[in-house]
CSV table of C-alpha atoms in Angstrom, one decimal:
chain,number,residue,atom,x,y,z
A,1,MET,CA,10.7,-9.0,78.8
A,2,LYS,CA,10.4,-5.5,79.7
A,3,LEU,CA,6.3,-5.4,80.2
A,4,GLY,CA,5.5,-8.2,82.2
A,5,LEU,CA,3.0,-8.7,79.6
A,6,ASP,CA,0.7,-11.9,80.3
A,7,PRO,CA,2.0,-15.2,77.9
A,8,ALA,CA,-1.8,-16.9,77.9
A,9,VAL,CA,-3.0,-13.2,76.8
A,10,VAL,CA,-0.3,-13.2,73.9
A,11,SER,CA,-0.6,-17.0,73.0
A,12,LYS,CA,-4.6,-15.6,73.2
A,13,ALA,CA,-4.4,-13.1,70.9
A,14,ARG,CA,-2.2,-14.8,68.1
A,15,ALA,CA,-4.9,-17.9,68.4
A,16,LEU,CA,-7.8,-15.4,67.8
A,17,ALA,CA,-6.0,-13.6,64.8
A,18,ALA,CA,-5.4,-17.5,63.4
A,19,ARG,CA,-9.1,-18.1,63.9
A,20,ALA,CA,-10.1,-14.7,62.0
A,21,ALA,CA,-7.0,-15.0,59.1
A,22,GLU,CA,-8.2,-19.2,58.1
A,23,PRO,CA,-11.5,-18.4,56.3
A,24,VAL,CA,-9.6,-15.6,54.4
A,25,ILE,CA,-6.6,-18.4,53.8
A,26,GLU,CA,-9.1,-21.0,52.5
A,27,LEU,CA,-10.2,-18.4,49.9
A,28,ALA,CA,-7.3,-17.6,48.9
A,29,ARG,CA,-6.1,-21.2,48.5
A,30,THR,CA,-9.6,-21.6,46.0
A,31,HIS,CA,-8.8,-18.2,43.8
A,32,THR,CA,-6.8,-17.5,41.5
A,33,THR,CA,-6.4,-14.0,39.7
A,34,VAL,CA,-5.2,-12.0,36.8
A,35,SER,CA,-2.0,-11.0,37.9
A,36,VAL,CA,-0.9,-14.6,39.7
A,37,GLU,CA,-1.8,-15.9,36.3
A,38,ARG,CA,0.5,-13.2,34.5
A,39,ALA,CA,2.9,-13.7,37.4
A,40,VAL,CA,3.2,-17.5,36.1
A,41,LEU,CA,4.2,-16.3,32.5
A,42,ARG,CA,6.8,-14.0,33.8
A,43,LEU,CA,8.4,-17.1,36.2
A,44,ALA,CA,7.9,-19.3,33.0
A,45,GLY,CA,10.5,-16.5,31.0
A,46,VAL,CA,7.6,-14.0,29.1
A,47,THR,CA,9.1,-10.4,28.9
A,48,GLY,CA,8.4,-7.2,27.1
A,49,ALA,CA,5.2,-5.6,25.4
A,50,ASP,CA,3.4,-5.0,22.5
A,51,ALA,CA,4.0,-1.8,20.4
A,52,ASP,CA,1.0,-0.3,22.6
A,53,GLY,CA,2.9,-0.8,25.6
A,54,THR,CA,1.2,-3.6,26.4
A,55,PRO,CA,2.6,-6.3,28.4
A,56,TRP,CA,2.7,-9.5,26.7
A,57,VAL,CA,1.4,-11.6,29.8
A,58,ASN,CA,-1.7,-9.3,29.9
A,59,ARG,CA,-2.4,-9.9,25.8
A,60,ILE,CA,-1.8,-13.5,26.7
A,61,THR,CA,-3.9,-13.9,30.2
A,62,ASP,CA,-6.8,-11.8,28.3
A,63,ALA,CA,-7.0,-14.6,25.6
A,64,VAL,CA,-6.8,-17.2,27.6
A,65,ARG,CA,-9.7,-15.8,30.1
A,66,GLU,CA,-11.8,-15.4,27.0
A,67,GLN,CA,-11.0,-18.9,25.1
A,68,ALA,CA,-10.7,-21.4,27.6
A,69,GLY,CA,-11.4,-19.6,31.0
A,70,LEU,CA,-9.0,-18.8,33.8
A,71,GLU,CA,-10.5,-21.4,36.4
A,72,HIS,CA,-7.8,-23.7,35.0
A,73,GLY,CA,-4.9,-21.2,35.2
A,74,VAL,CA,-2.8,-19.9,32.3
A,75,ALA,CA,-0.6,-22.4,32.5
A,76,LEU,CA,-2.2,-25.5,30.7
A,77,PRO,CA,-3.6,-23.4,27.5
A,78,VAL,CA,-0.3,-21.8,26.9
A,79,PHE,CA,2.0,-24.6,26.9
A,80,HIS,CA,-0.8,-27.3,25.1
A,81,ALA,CA,-0.9,-23.7,22.6
A,82,LEU,CA,2.8,-24.4,22.5
A,83,ASN,CA,3.7,-27.8,22.1
A,84,GLU,CA,0.7,-28.1,19.4
A,85,HIS,CA,2.1,-25.3,17.0
A,86,GLY,CA,5.6,-25.6,18.1
A,87,ILE,CA,6.0,-22.5,18.9
A,88,GLU,CA,8.6,-21.2,21.3
A,89,LEU,CA,7.4,-19.0,24.7
A,90,GLY,CA,10.1,-16.0,23.4
A,91,ASP,CA,7.3,-15.7,20.4
A,92,PRO,CA,4.4,-14.2,22.1
A,93,LEU,CA,2.9,-13.0,18.8
A,94,SER,CA,2.6,-16.0,16.8
A,95,LEU,CA,1.2,-17.6,20.3
A,96,LEU,CA,-1.7,-15.4,20.4
A,97,GLU,CA,-2.3,-16.0,16.6
A,98,THR,CA,-3.2,-19.7,18.2
A,99,THR,CA,-6.5,-21.3,20.1
A,100,PHE,CA,-6.4,-21.7,23.5
A,101,ALA,CA,-8.2,-24.6,24.9
A,102,VAL,CA,-7.4,-26.6,28.1
A,103,PRO,CA,-5.9,-29.7,26.9
A,104,THR,CA,-6.7,-33.4,28.7
A,105,GLY,CA,-5.4,-37.3,29.1
A,106,ALA,CA,-1.8,-37.2,27.3
A,107,ARG,CA,-2.1,-33.5,26.4
A,108,ALA,CA,-2.8,-32.3,29.5
A,109,THR,CA,0.3,-34.3,30.8
A,110,LEU,CA,2.9,-32.8,28.7
A,111,ALA,CA,1.3,-29.5,29.0
A,112,ARG,CA,2.2,-29.8,32.8
A,113,LYS,CA,5.6,-31.3,32.1
A,114,HIS,CA,6.8,-28.3,29.9
A,115,ALA,CA,4.8,-25.6,32.0
A,116,ARG,CA,6.8,-26.3,35.6
A,117,ALA,CA,9.9,-27.0,33.8
A,118,ALA,CA,9.9,-23.4,32.3
A,119,VAL,CA,8.3,-21.9,35.5
A,120,ALA,CA,11.4,-24.1,37.6
A,121,ARG,CA,13.9,-22.5,35.5
A,122,GLY,CA,12.6,-18.9,36.8
A,123,ILE,CA,12.6,-20.2,40.3
A,124,ALA,CA,16.2,-21.2,39.9
A,125,THR,CA,16.4,-17.1,38.9
A,126,ILE,CA,15.8,-16.5,42.4
A,127,ASP,CA,17.0,-19.0,44.0
A,128,HIS,CA,20.8,-18.1,42.5
A,129,ASN,CA,19.5,-14.5,44.0
A,130,ARG,CA,19.0,-15.2,46.7
A,131,ALA,CA,22.6,-16.9,47.3
A,132,GLU,CA,23.9,-14.4,45.9
A,133,ARG,CA,22.7,-11.9,48.2
A,134,GLN,CA,24.4,-14.0,50.9
A,135,ARG,CA,27.7,-13.9,49.1
A,136,LEU,CA,28.0,-10.2,49.0
A,137,LEU,CA,26.6,-10.0,52.4
A,138,ARG,CA,29.6,-12.1,53.7
A,139,GLU,CA,32.0,-10.1,51.3
A,140,HIS,CA,30.5,-6.5,52.0
A,141,GLY,CA,29.4,-7.0,55.7
A,142,ASP,CA,26.1,-6.2,56.7
A,143,PRO,CA,25.0,-3.1,58.7
A,144,ALA,CA,23.6,-3.1,62.4
A,145,MET,CA,20.4,-2.5,63.1
A,146,PRO,CA,18.8,-0.5,63.2
A,147,TRP,CA,18.9,0.2,59.6
A,148,ILE,CA,18.8,3.5,58.2
A,149,TYR,CA,15.6,3.6,55.7
A,150,LEU,CA,15.4,6.1,53.1
A,151,ILE,CA,13.3,7.5,50.5
A,152,VAL,CA,14.1,7.9,46.8
A,153,ALA,CA,11.3,9.3,44.5
A,154,THR,CA,12.4,11.6,41.9
A,155,GLY,CA,10.1,10.1,38.7
A,156,ASP,CA,13.2,9.7,36.9
A,157,ILE,CA,15.2,6.7,37.7
A,158,TYR,CA,18.9,7.8,35.9
A,159,GLU,CA,18.2,10.9,38.6
A,160,ASP,CA,17.4,8.2,41.9
A,161,ILE,CA,20.4,6.3,40.9
A,162,PRO,CA,22.8,9.0,41.7
A,163,GLN,CA,20.3,10.4,44.8
A,164,ALA,CA,20.7,6.8,46.0
A,165,GLN,CA,24.6,6.4,46.1
A,166,ALA,CA,24.7,9.7,47.7
A,167,ALA,CA,22.4,8.5,50.2
A,168,ALA,CA,24.1,5.1,50.6
A,169,ARG,CA,27.4,7.4,51.0
A,170,GLU,CA,25.6,9.3,53.6
A,171,GLY,CA,24.6,6.5,55.8
A,172,ALA,CA,21.2,5.1,55.0
A,173,ASP,CA,21.4,1.5,54.5
A,174,VAL,CA,18.0,0.7,52.9
A,175,ILE,CA,16.9,2.7,49.6
A,176,ALA,CA,12.7,2.5,48.8
A,177,VAL,CA,12.2,3.5,45.1
A,178,ILE,CA,8.6,5.1,46.1
A,179,ARG,CA,6.3,4.2,43.3
A,180,SER,CA,4.7,6.2,40.8
A,181,THR,CA,1.4,7.8,42.4
A,182,GLY,CA,-1.1,6.0,41.0
A,183,GLN,CA,1.1,2.8,39.5
A,184,SER,CA,-0.9,0.4,42.1
A,185,LEU,CA,-4.2,1.1,40.7
A,186,LEU,CA,-2.8,0.1,36.8
A,187,ASP,CA,-3.4,-3.5,35.7
A,188,TYR,CA,-0.3,-3.9,33.9
A,189,VAL,CA,2.9,-3.6,34.8
A,190,PRO,CA,5.2,-0.8,32.3
A,191,GLU,CA,8.2,-1.6,30.7
A,192,GLY,CA,11.3,-0.9,30.3
A,193,ALA,CA,13.8,2.5,32.3
A,194,THR,CA,11.1,5.4,33.2
A,195,ARG,CA,11.7,8.6,33.5
A,196,GLN,CA,8.8,10.3,33.8
A,197,GLY,CA,6.9,9.8,37.5
A,198,TYR,CA,5.0,11.9,39.7
A,199,ALA,CA,5.8,11.9,43.1
A,200,GLY,CA,7.7,8.7,42.5
A,201,THR,CA,9.5,6.5,39.9
A,202,TYR,CA,7.6,3.4,38.0
A,203,ALA,CA,8.5,0.0,39.1
A,204,THR,CA,9.7,-1.7,36.3
A,205,GLN,CA,11.9,-4.8,36.3
A,206,GLU,CA,14.8,-2.5,34.1
A,207,ASN,CA,14.2,0.0,36.9
A,208,PHE,CA,14.5,-3.0,39.2
A,209,ARG,CA,18.4,-4.1,37.4
A,210,LEU,CA,19.5,-0.5,37.0
A,211,MET,CA,18.9,0.3,40.6
A,212,ARG,CA,20.1,-3.0,42.1
A,213,ALA,CA,23.5,-2.3,39.9
A,214,ALA,CA,24.1,1.1,41.4
A,215,LEU,CA,24.1,-0.2,44.5
A,216,ASP,CA,25.9,-3.1,44.5
A,217,GLU,CA,28.5,-1.0,43.1
A,218,VAL,CA,28.0,1.7,45.7
A,219,SER,CA,27.6,-1.4,48.4
A,220,ALA,CA,31.4,-2.8,46.8
A,221,GLU,CA,32.9,1.0,47.7
A,222,LEU,CA,31.4,1.2,51.0
A,223,GLY,CA,32.0,-2.2,52.8
A,224,ARG,CA,28.1,-2.6,53.5
A,225,TYR,CA,25.6,-4.3,51.7
A,226,VAL,CA,22.9,-1.6,51.1
A,227,ARG,CA,19.6,-3.2,50.7
A,228,LEU,CA,16.5,-2.0,47.7
A,229,THR,CA,13.3,-1.5,48.7
A,230,ASN,CA,10.1,-1.6,46.5
A,231,TYR,CA,6.4,-1.4,46.3
A,232,ALA,CA,4.2,-5.2,45.8
A,233,SER,CA,1.1,-4.1,47.0
A,234,GLY,CA,-1.8,-3.0,44.4
A,235,LEU,CA,-3.1,-5.1,41.4
A,236,CYS,CA,-0.1,-6.3,40.1
A,237,MET,CA,1.6,-7.4,43.7
A,238,PRO,CA,2.1,-11.3,42.4
A,239,GLU,CA,3.9,-9.7,39.1
A,240,ILE,CA,5.6,-7.0,40.9
A,241,ALA,CA,6.8,-10.1,43.1
A,242,ALA,CA,8.2,-12.0,40.8
A,243,LEU,CA,10.0,-9.7,39.4
A,244,ALA,CA,11.6,-8.5,42.3
A,245,GLY,CA,12.7,-11.8,43.1
A,246,LEU,CA,13.8,-12.0,39.9
A,247,GLU,CA,16.4,-9.3,40.1
A,248,ARG,CA,17.5,-9.1,43.7
A,249,LEU,CA,15.5,-6.9,45.8
A,250,ASP,CA,15.8,-7.3,49.3
A,251,MET,CA,13.0,-5.9,50.8
A,252,MET,CA,9.5,-4.9,49.3
A,253,LEU,CA,6.1,-3.4,51.0
A,254,ASN,CA,3.8,-6.0,50.9
A,255,ASP,CA,0.8,-5.7,53.1
A,256,CYS,CA,-2.3,-7.8,53.9
A,257,MET,CA,-5.2,-5.3,53.8
A,258,TYR,CA,-3.0,-1.5,52.8
A,259,GLY,CA,-4.7,-1.8,49.2
A,260,ILE,CA,-8.3,-2.8,50.4
A,261,ILE,CA,-8.3,0.4,53.1
A,262,PHE,CA,-6.2,3.4,51.2
A,263,ARG,CA,-6.5,2.0,47.0
A,264,ASP,CA,-10.0,0.8,47.7
A,265,ILE,CA,-8.9,-2.5,46.0
A,266,ASN,CA,-11.2,-5.8,45.9
A,267,PRO,CA,-10.3,-7.7,49.7
A,268,ILE,CA,-10.6,-10.7,47.6
A,269,ARG,CA,-8.5,-10.2,45.0
A,270,THR,CA,-5.9,-8.6,47.5
A,271,PHE,CA,-5.9,-11.2,49.9
A,272,VAL,CA,-5.2,-13.8,46.8
A,273,ASP,CA,-2.7,-12.2,45.7
A,274,GLN,CA,-1.0,-11.2,49.0
A,275,ARG,CA,-0.7,-15.1,49.4
A,276,PHE,CA,0.8,-15.9,45.9
A,277,SER,CA,3.5,-12.7,46.9
A,278,ARG,CA,4.6,-14.0,50.0
A,279,GLN,CA,4.9,-17.7,48.7
A,280,VAL,CA,7.4,-15.7,46.1
A,281,HIS,CA,8.7,-13.4,48.9
A,282,ALA,CA,9.5,-16.4,51.0
A,283,ARG,CA,11.5,-18.7,48.1
A,284,ALA,CA,13.7,-15.1,47.2
A,285,GLY,CA,14.5,-14.6,51.1
A,286,ILE,CA,12.8,-11.0,50.7
A,287,VAL,CA,12.0,-9.3,54.2
A,288,ILE,CA,8.3,-7.8,53.8
A,289,ASN,CA,7.6,-4.4,55.3
A,290,THR,CA,3.4,-4.4,56.8
A,291,GLY,CA,1.8,-1.3,56.1
A,292,GLU,CA,-0.2,-0.4,59.8
A,293,ASP,CA,1.8,2.8,60.1
A,294,ASN,CA,-0.9,3.9,57.9
A,295,TYR,CA,-3.9,3.4,59.7
A,296,LEU,CA,-2.7,6.0,61.9
A,297,THR,CA,-3.1,8.9,59.1
A,298,THR,CA,-6.8,8.5,59.5
A,299,ALA,CA,-7.3,7.2,62.8
A,300,ASP,CA,-6.0,8.9,65.9
A,301,ALA,CA,-3.0,7.4,67.4
A,302,VAL,CA,-4.2,6.8,70.9
A,303,ASP,CA,-7.3,5.1,69.9
A,304,ALA,CA,-6.7,3.1,67.5
A,305,ALA,CA,-3.3,1.4,68.6
A,306,HIS,CA,-4.9,-2.1,68.8
A,307,THR,CA,-6.0,-2.0,66.0
A,308,VAL,CA,-2.7,-1.5,64.8
A,309,VAL,CA,-1.4,-5.0,66.7
A,310,ALA,CA,-4.2,-6.6,65.8
A,311,SER,CA,-3.4,-5.6,61.9
A,312,GLN,CA,0.1,-7.0,63.1
A,313,LEU,CA,-1.0,-10.4,64.0
A,314,LEU,CA,-3.3,-11.0,61.1
A,315,ASN,CA,0.0,-10.1,58.7
A,316,GLU,CA,2.0,-12.3,60.5
A,317,ARG,CA,-0.6,-15.3,60.5
A,318,PHE,CA,-0.5,-15.0,57.0
A,319,GLY,CA,2.8,-14.7,56.2
A,320,HIS,CA,3.9,-17.4,58.2
A,321,GLU,CA,1.4,-19.5,56.3
A,322,ALA,CA,2.9,-18.3,53.0
A,323,GLY,CA,6.2,-19.6,53.9
A,324,LEU,CA,8.1,-16.5,55.6
A,325,ALA,CA,10.0,-16.6,58.5
A,326,ASP,CA,9.8,-14.3,61.6
A,327,TRP,CA,13.0,-12.5,60.2
A,328,GLN,CA,11.1,-11.5,56.6
A,329,LEU,CA,8.2,-10.0,59.0
A,330,GLY,CA,9.0,-6.4,58.9
A,331,LEU,CA,5.9,-5.7,60.5
A,332,GLY,CA,5.2,-1.8,60.7
A,333,HIS,CA,4.3,1.0,63.3
A,334,ALA,CA,4.4,4.5,63.7
A,335,PHE,CA,5.5,7.4,65.5
A,336,GLU,CA,1.9,9.3,64.8
A,337,ILE,CA,0.8,10.4,68.7
A,338,ASN,CA,0.1,14.1,68.8
A,339,PRO,CA,2.5,15.8,70.5
A,340,ASP,CA,0.1,18.0,72.5
A,341,ILE,CA,-1.1,15.2,74.3
A,342,PRO,CA,0.4,15.0,77.7
A,343,ASP,CA,2.6,12.4,78.1
A,344,SER,CA,2.4,11.5,74.3
A,345,PHE,CA,6.1,10.1,73.9
A,346,ARG,CA,5.6,7.9,77.2
A,347,LEU,CA,2.8,6.5,75.3
A,348,GLU,CA,4.6,6.1,72.0
A,349,LEU,CA,7.4,4.6,73.6
A,350,ALA,CA,4.7,1.7,75.3
A,351,HIS,CA,3.3,1.4,71.8
A,352,ALA,CA,7.0,0.6,70.8
A,353,GLN,CA,7.9,-1.6,73.5
A,354,LEU,CA,4.8,-3.5,73.2
A,355,VAL,CA,4.9,-4.6,69.5
A,356,ARG,CA,9.2,-5.2,70.0
A,357,GLU,CA,8.1,-7.6,72.7
A,358,LEU,CA,4.8,-9.3,70.9
A,359,PHE,CA,7.4,-10.3,67.6
A,360,PRO,CA,10.5,-9.9,69.4
A,361,ASP,CA,12.0,-12.1,65.8
A,362,ALA,CA,10.8,-9.4,63.5
A,363,PRO,CA,12.6,-7.1,62.1
A,364,LEU,CA,10.4,-4.2,62.9
A,365,LYS,CA,9.6,-1.4,60.3
A,366,TYR,CA,9.8,2.3,62.6
A,367,MET,CA,7.6,5.2,60.7
A,368,PRO,CA,8.2,9.0,61.4
A,369,PRO,CA,5.7,11.3,62.0
A,370,THR,CA,4.2,12.8,59.3
A,371,LYS,CA,0.2,13.6,60.5
A,372,HIS,CA,1.4,16.5,63.1
A,373,MET,CA,4.1,17.7,61.6
A,374,THR,CA,2.9,21.9,61.1
A,375,GLY,CA,5.2,22.8,58.3
A,376,ASN,CA,7.1,24.2,61.6
A,377,ILE,CA,10.5,23.0,60.7
A,378,PHE,CA,12.1,23.1,63.8
A,379,ALA,CA,9.8,21.6,66.0
A,380,GLY,CA,9.5,18.8,62.8
A,381,TYR,CA,13.7,18.0,63.5
A,382,LEU,CA,12.7,18.1,67.2
A,383,LEU,CA,9.8,15.8,66.5
A,384,ASP,CA,11.9,13.5,64.3
A,385,ALA,CA,14.7,13.1,67.0
A,386,PHE,CA,12.0,12.1,69.5
A,387,PHE,CA,11.2,9.4,66.6
A,388,ASN,CA,15.3,8.4,66.1
A,389,LEU,CA,15.3,8.4,70.2
A,390,ALA,CA,12.0,6.3,70.7
A,391,GLY,CA,13.3,4.0,68.2
A,392,VAL,CA,16.6,2.9,69.4
A,393,LEU,CA,15.1,3.1,72.6
A,394,THR,CA,13.3,0.2,71.9
A,395,GLY,CA,15.3,-1.7,69.8
A,396,GLN,CA,13.4,-1.3,66.7
A,397,SER,CA,14.9,-3.0,63.6
A,398,ILE,CA,14.4,-0.8,60.7
A,399,LEU,CA,14.3,3.7,60.9
A,400,LEU,CA,12.8,5.0,57.8
A,401,ILE,CA,14.2,8.5,58.1
A,402,GLY,CA,12.1,11.7,59.3
A,403,MET,CA,12.1,14.8,57.2
A,404,MET,CA,11.5,18.4,59.3
A,405,THR,CA,9.6,19.2,55.9
A,406,GLU,CA,7.4,16.6,55.9
A,407,GLY,CA,4.5,17.6,53.6
A,408,ILE,CA,5.7,20.4,52.7
A,409,HIS,CA,7.4,19.8,49.7
A,410,THR,CA,9.3,16.6,48.3
A,411,PRO,CA,12.2,16.9,50.4
A,412,TRP,CA,15.3,18.0,49.0
A,413,LEU,CA,19.2,16.7,49.2
A,414,SER,CA,19.6,18.7,51.6
A,415,ASP,CA,16.8,17.6,54.1
A,416,ARG,CA,17.9,14.0,53.4
A,417,ASP,CA,21.5,15.3,54.3
A,418,LEU,CA,19.7,16.9,57.6
A,419,ALA,CA,17.8,13.8,58.2
A,420,LEU,CA,20.8,11.5,58.5
A,421,GLU,CA,22.7,14.1,60.4
A,422,ASN,CA,19.7,13.5,62.9
A,423,VAL,CA,19.6,10.1,63.0
A,424,ARG,CA,23.1,9.5,63.3
A,425,TYR,CA,23.7,11.6,65.8
A,426,VAL,CA,20.6,9.9,68.1
A,427,ARG,CA,22.5,6.1,67.5
A,428,ARG,CA,25.8,7.6,68.5
A,429,ALA,CA,24.7,9.2,71.2
A,430,VAL,CA,22.1,6.3,72.5
A,431,GLY,CA,24.3,4.0,71.6
A,432,ALA,CA,23.2,0.8,73.8
A,433,LEU,CA,20.7,2.4,75.8
A,434,HIS,CA,17.4,0.7,75.3
A,435,GLU,CA,19.7,-2.5,77.6
A,436,ASP,CA,19.1,-0.1,80.7
A,437,PHE,CA,15.7,1.1,78.9
A,438,VAL,CA,13.3,-0.7,81.4
A,439,PRO,CA,9.8,0.5,82.3
A,440,ALA,CA,8.7,0.6,86.1
A,441,PRO,CA,6.8,-2.5,86.8
A,442,GLY,CA,2.9,-1.2,87.1
A,443,GLY,CA,3.9,2.0,85.9
A,444,PHE,CA,2.4,4.2,82.8
A,445,VAL,CA,4.2,2.6,80.2
A,446,ALA,CA,4.0,-1.1,81.1
A,447,GLU,CA,-0.3,-0.4,82.0
A,448,ARG,CA,-0.5,1.0,78.9
A,449,ALA,CA,0.9,-1.7,77.0
A,450,ARG,CA,-1.2,-4.1,78.7
A,451,GLN,CA,-4.1,-2.1,78.0
A,452,VAL,CA,-3.6,-1.7,73.9
A,453,LEU,CA,-3.0,-5.8,74.4
A,454,SER,CA,-6.1,-5.9,76.1
A,455,GLU,CA,-8.0,-4.2,73.5
A,456,THR,CA,-6.3,-5.8,71.0
A,457,VAL,CA,-7.8,-9.6,72.1
A,458,ASP,CA,-11.5,-7.8,72.7
A,459,LEU,CA,-11.3,-6.5,68.7
A,460,LEU,CA,-9.9,-10.1,67.3
A,461,ASP,CA,-12.8,-11.9,69.5
A,462,ARG,CA,-15.1,-9.5,67.7
A,463,VAL,CA,-13.7,-10.1,64.3
A,464,CYS,CA,-13.7,-14.3,64.9
A,465,ASP,CA,-17.5,-13.6,65.6
A,466,SER,CA,-18.4,-12.2,62.8
A,467,SER,CA,-15.4,-12.8,60.3
A,468,LEU,CA,-12.3,-10.2,58.6
A,469,LEU,CA,-14.1,-9.4,56.0
A,470,THR,CA,-17.3,-8.4,57.7
A,471,ALA,CA,-14.7,-5.9,60.1
A,472,ILE,CA,-12.7,-4.6,57.0
A,473,ALA,CA,-16.5,-3.6,55.4
A,474,GLU,CA,-17.4,-2.1,58.5
A,475,GLY,CA,-13.9,0.2,58.6
A,476,THR,CA,-12.5,-1.8,61.7
A,477,PHE,CA,-9.0,-0.8,60.5
A,478,GLY,CA,-8.1,3.0,59.4
A,479,VAL,CA,-11.6,3.8,59.6
A,480,THR,CA,-12.7,3.8,56.0
A,481,ARG,CA,-15.7,0.9,54.8
A,482,ARG,CA,-14.4,-1.8,52.0
A,483,PRO,CA,-17.5,-4.3,51.3
A,484,PRO,CA,-15.7,-7.4,49.7
A,485,ASP,CA,-18.5,-7.4,47.0
A,486,ARG,CA,-16.5,-3.9,45.3
A,487,GLY,CA,-13.5,-2.4,44.6
A,488,ARG,CA,-11.0,-2.2,41.8
A,489,GLY,CA,-10.0,-5.8,40.4
A,490,LEU,CA,-13.0,-7.8,41.3
A,491,GLU,CA,-14.0,-8.5,37.8
A,492,GLY,CA,-10.0,-10.0,37.6
A,493,VAL,CA,-10.8,-13.0,40.5
A,494,VAL,CA,-11.9,-16.4,39.5
A,495,ARG,CA,-12.7,-19.3,41.2
A,496,GLN,CA,-10.1,-22.6,40.7
A,497,ALA,CA,-12.1,-25.8,38.9
A,498,ASP,CA,-10.8,-28.6,39.8
A,499,THR,CA,-8.4,-28.9,36.7
A,500,TYR,CA,-6.5,-25.9,37.9
A,501,TYR,CA,-3.3,-25.9,37.7
A,502,ASN,CA,-0.6,-23.4,38.9
A,503,PRO,CA,3.1,-24.9,38.3
A,504,ALA,CA,4.4,-22.1,40.4
A,505,THR,CA,2.3,-22.6,43.5
A,506,ASP,CA,3.4,-26.4,43.4
A,507,LEU,CA,7.1,-25.3,42.9
A,508,LEU,CA,6.7,-22.7,46.3
A,509,GLU,CA,4.6,-25.0,47.9
A,510,GLN,CA,6.8,-28.1,47.8
A,511,ALA,CA,9.8,-25.6,49.4
């Protein structure tokens, strides 16, 4: 440890984060959502959509809610109907022609048994994929950190594939297929391979499968495993997490508050969905990436630095409670201080080193400058180089490639090539300089880090005095105010009854 942080202050910060998180965790344990229940059906093997493109899992979940109530969960009514009418799960149209009811006695026992067996098969597929990832890592090799993370976003999965493979050949270690704008607000997951998307490509199971196969192909060619990332956020967070596990994705964007603050998704819906999705990620061996960098696009990166650290501590607590290990917590932060401020680079180093020392075993994801990119591509390229230098110097784990054309247009392949050249040069030239970077005791960097940590403790103390939901409603994180009784998706939240049964949660919590 290089900053001389007081261990007692660090312990206090974690204890306060745990206190602040506990009421929300209890809320998540005692509620379900339509997307959690649809994820259960997906794990049980329900696939496809009707002639209008509405997924069968949506149709079935809506019918169960209308006829039997979702407070009991979807599993018991569905498998009771299958048992009573001799229908296969692969025949959703016939299933929808039945009437759903909550079974009791021996019928409930039988439905519970069959539901658990079906979901267990889905989780077995996730287990197999996790083992397959480990086999491929042994066979092809795992690139050294920092991993170079690059976004592909054409809207057409068949255009994304060659671009992703080309990026891997040029040095990218992680390919992120950014989602089409607005998908996070859809309360269903589209079906099939998609060829139209705005500023991104739709997250679907088939798109996941196609890109995973393409990156496996290039991994074998290059002799290093290339990781695949997508987004488990929005109104379908649990379902997309399940699909990621079923198709062997390696990382997923999955933040506890991003959807609340930046997409106006109801806070309770988000917290319930994120707990289930993280349980799936934990089982699948998926690394999550959190979204604290986004706070600094709306708030000042110096004044709000402590809100980033507070959110990281909360994300850590929520992640641990859901079963994620430290090596799966890709906590996010960003290089977003105004470059015109004196000592801006020293401030960036202080913030980055603080996060590195607070979470020594986490694969931290460091985001490049965006807010202060002006359109001057030469200044932008220099700023990205400083970002790469800060990342390597403070031992960050995942560097998202910065583009000198950030905010001007969707990057061309030539822009990505130059960005990769930039980070390759810095990584090669700097080498293991992080071993020699030791801030002066009591100097500017160390004192700034201690100041941010102290402000983090004060903030978490205030959150504990009110509540996390109140803090979010007051705009504490990312400035925007989001009250718990408003926001998209609130109608999809249901308090669990005493008879609630979720075979997926049961199986995941036993792991």
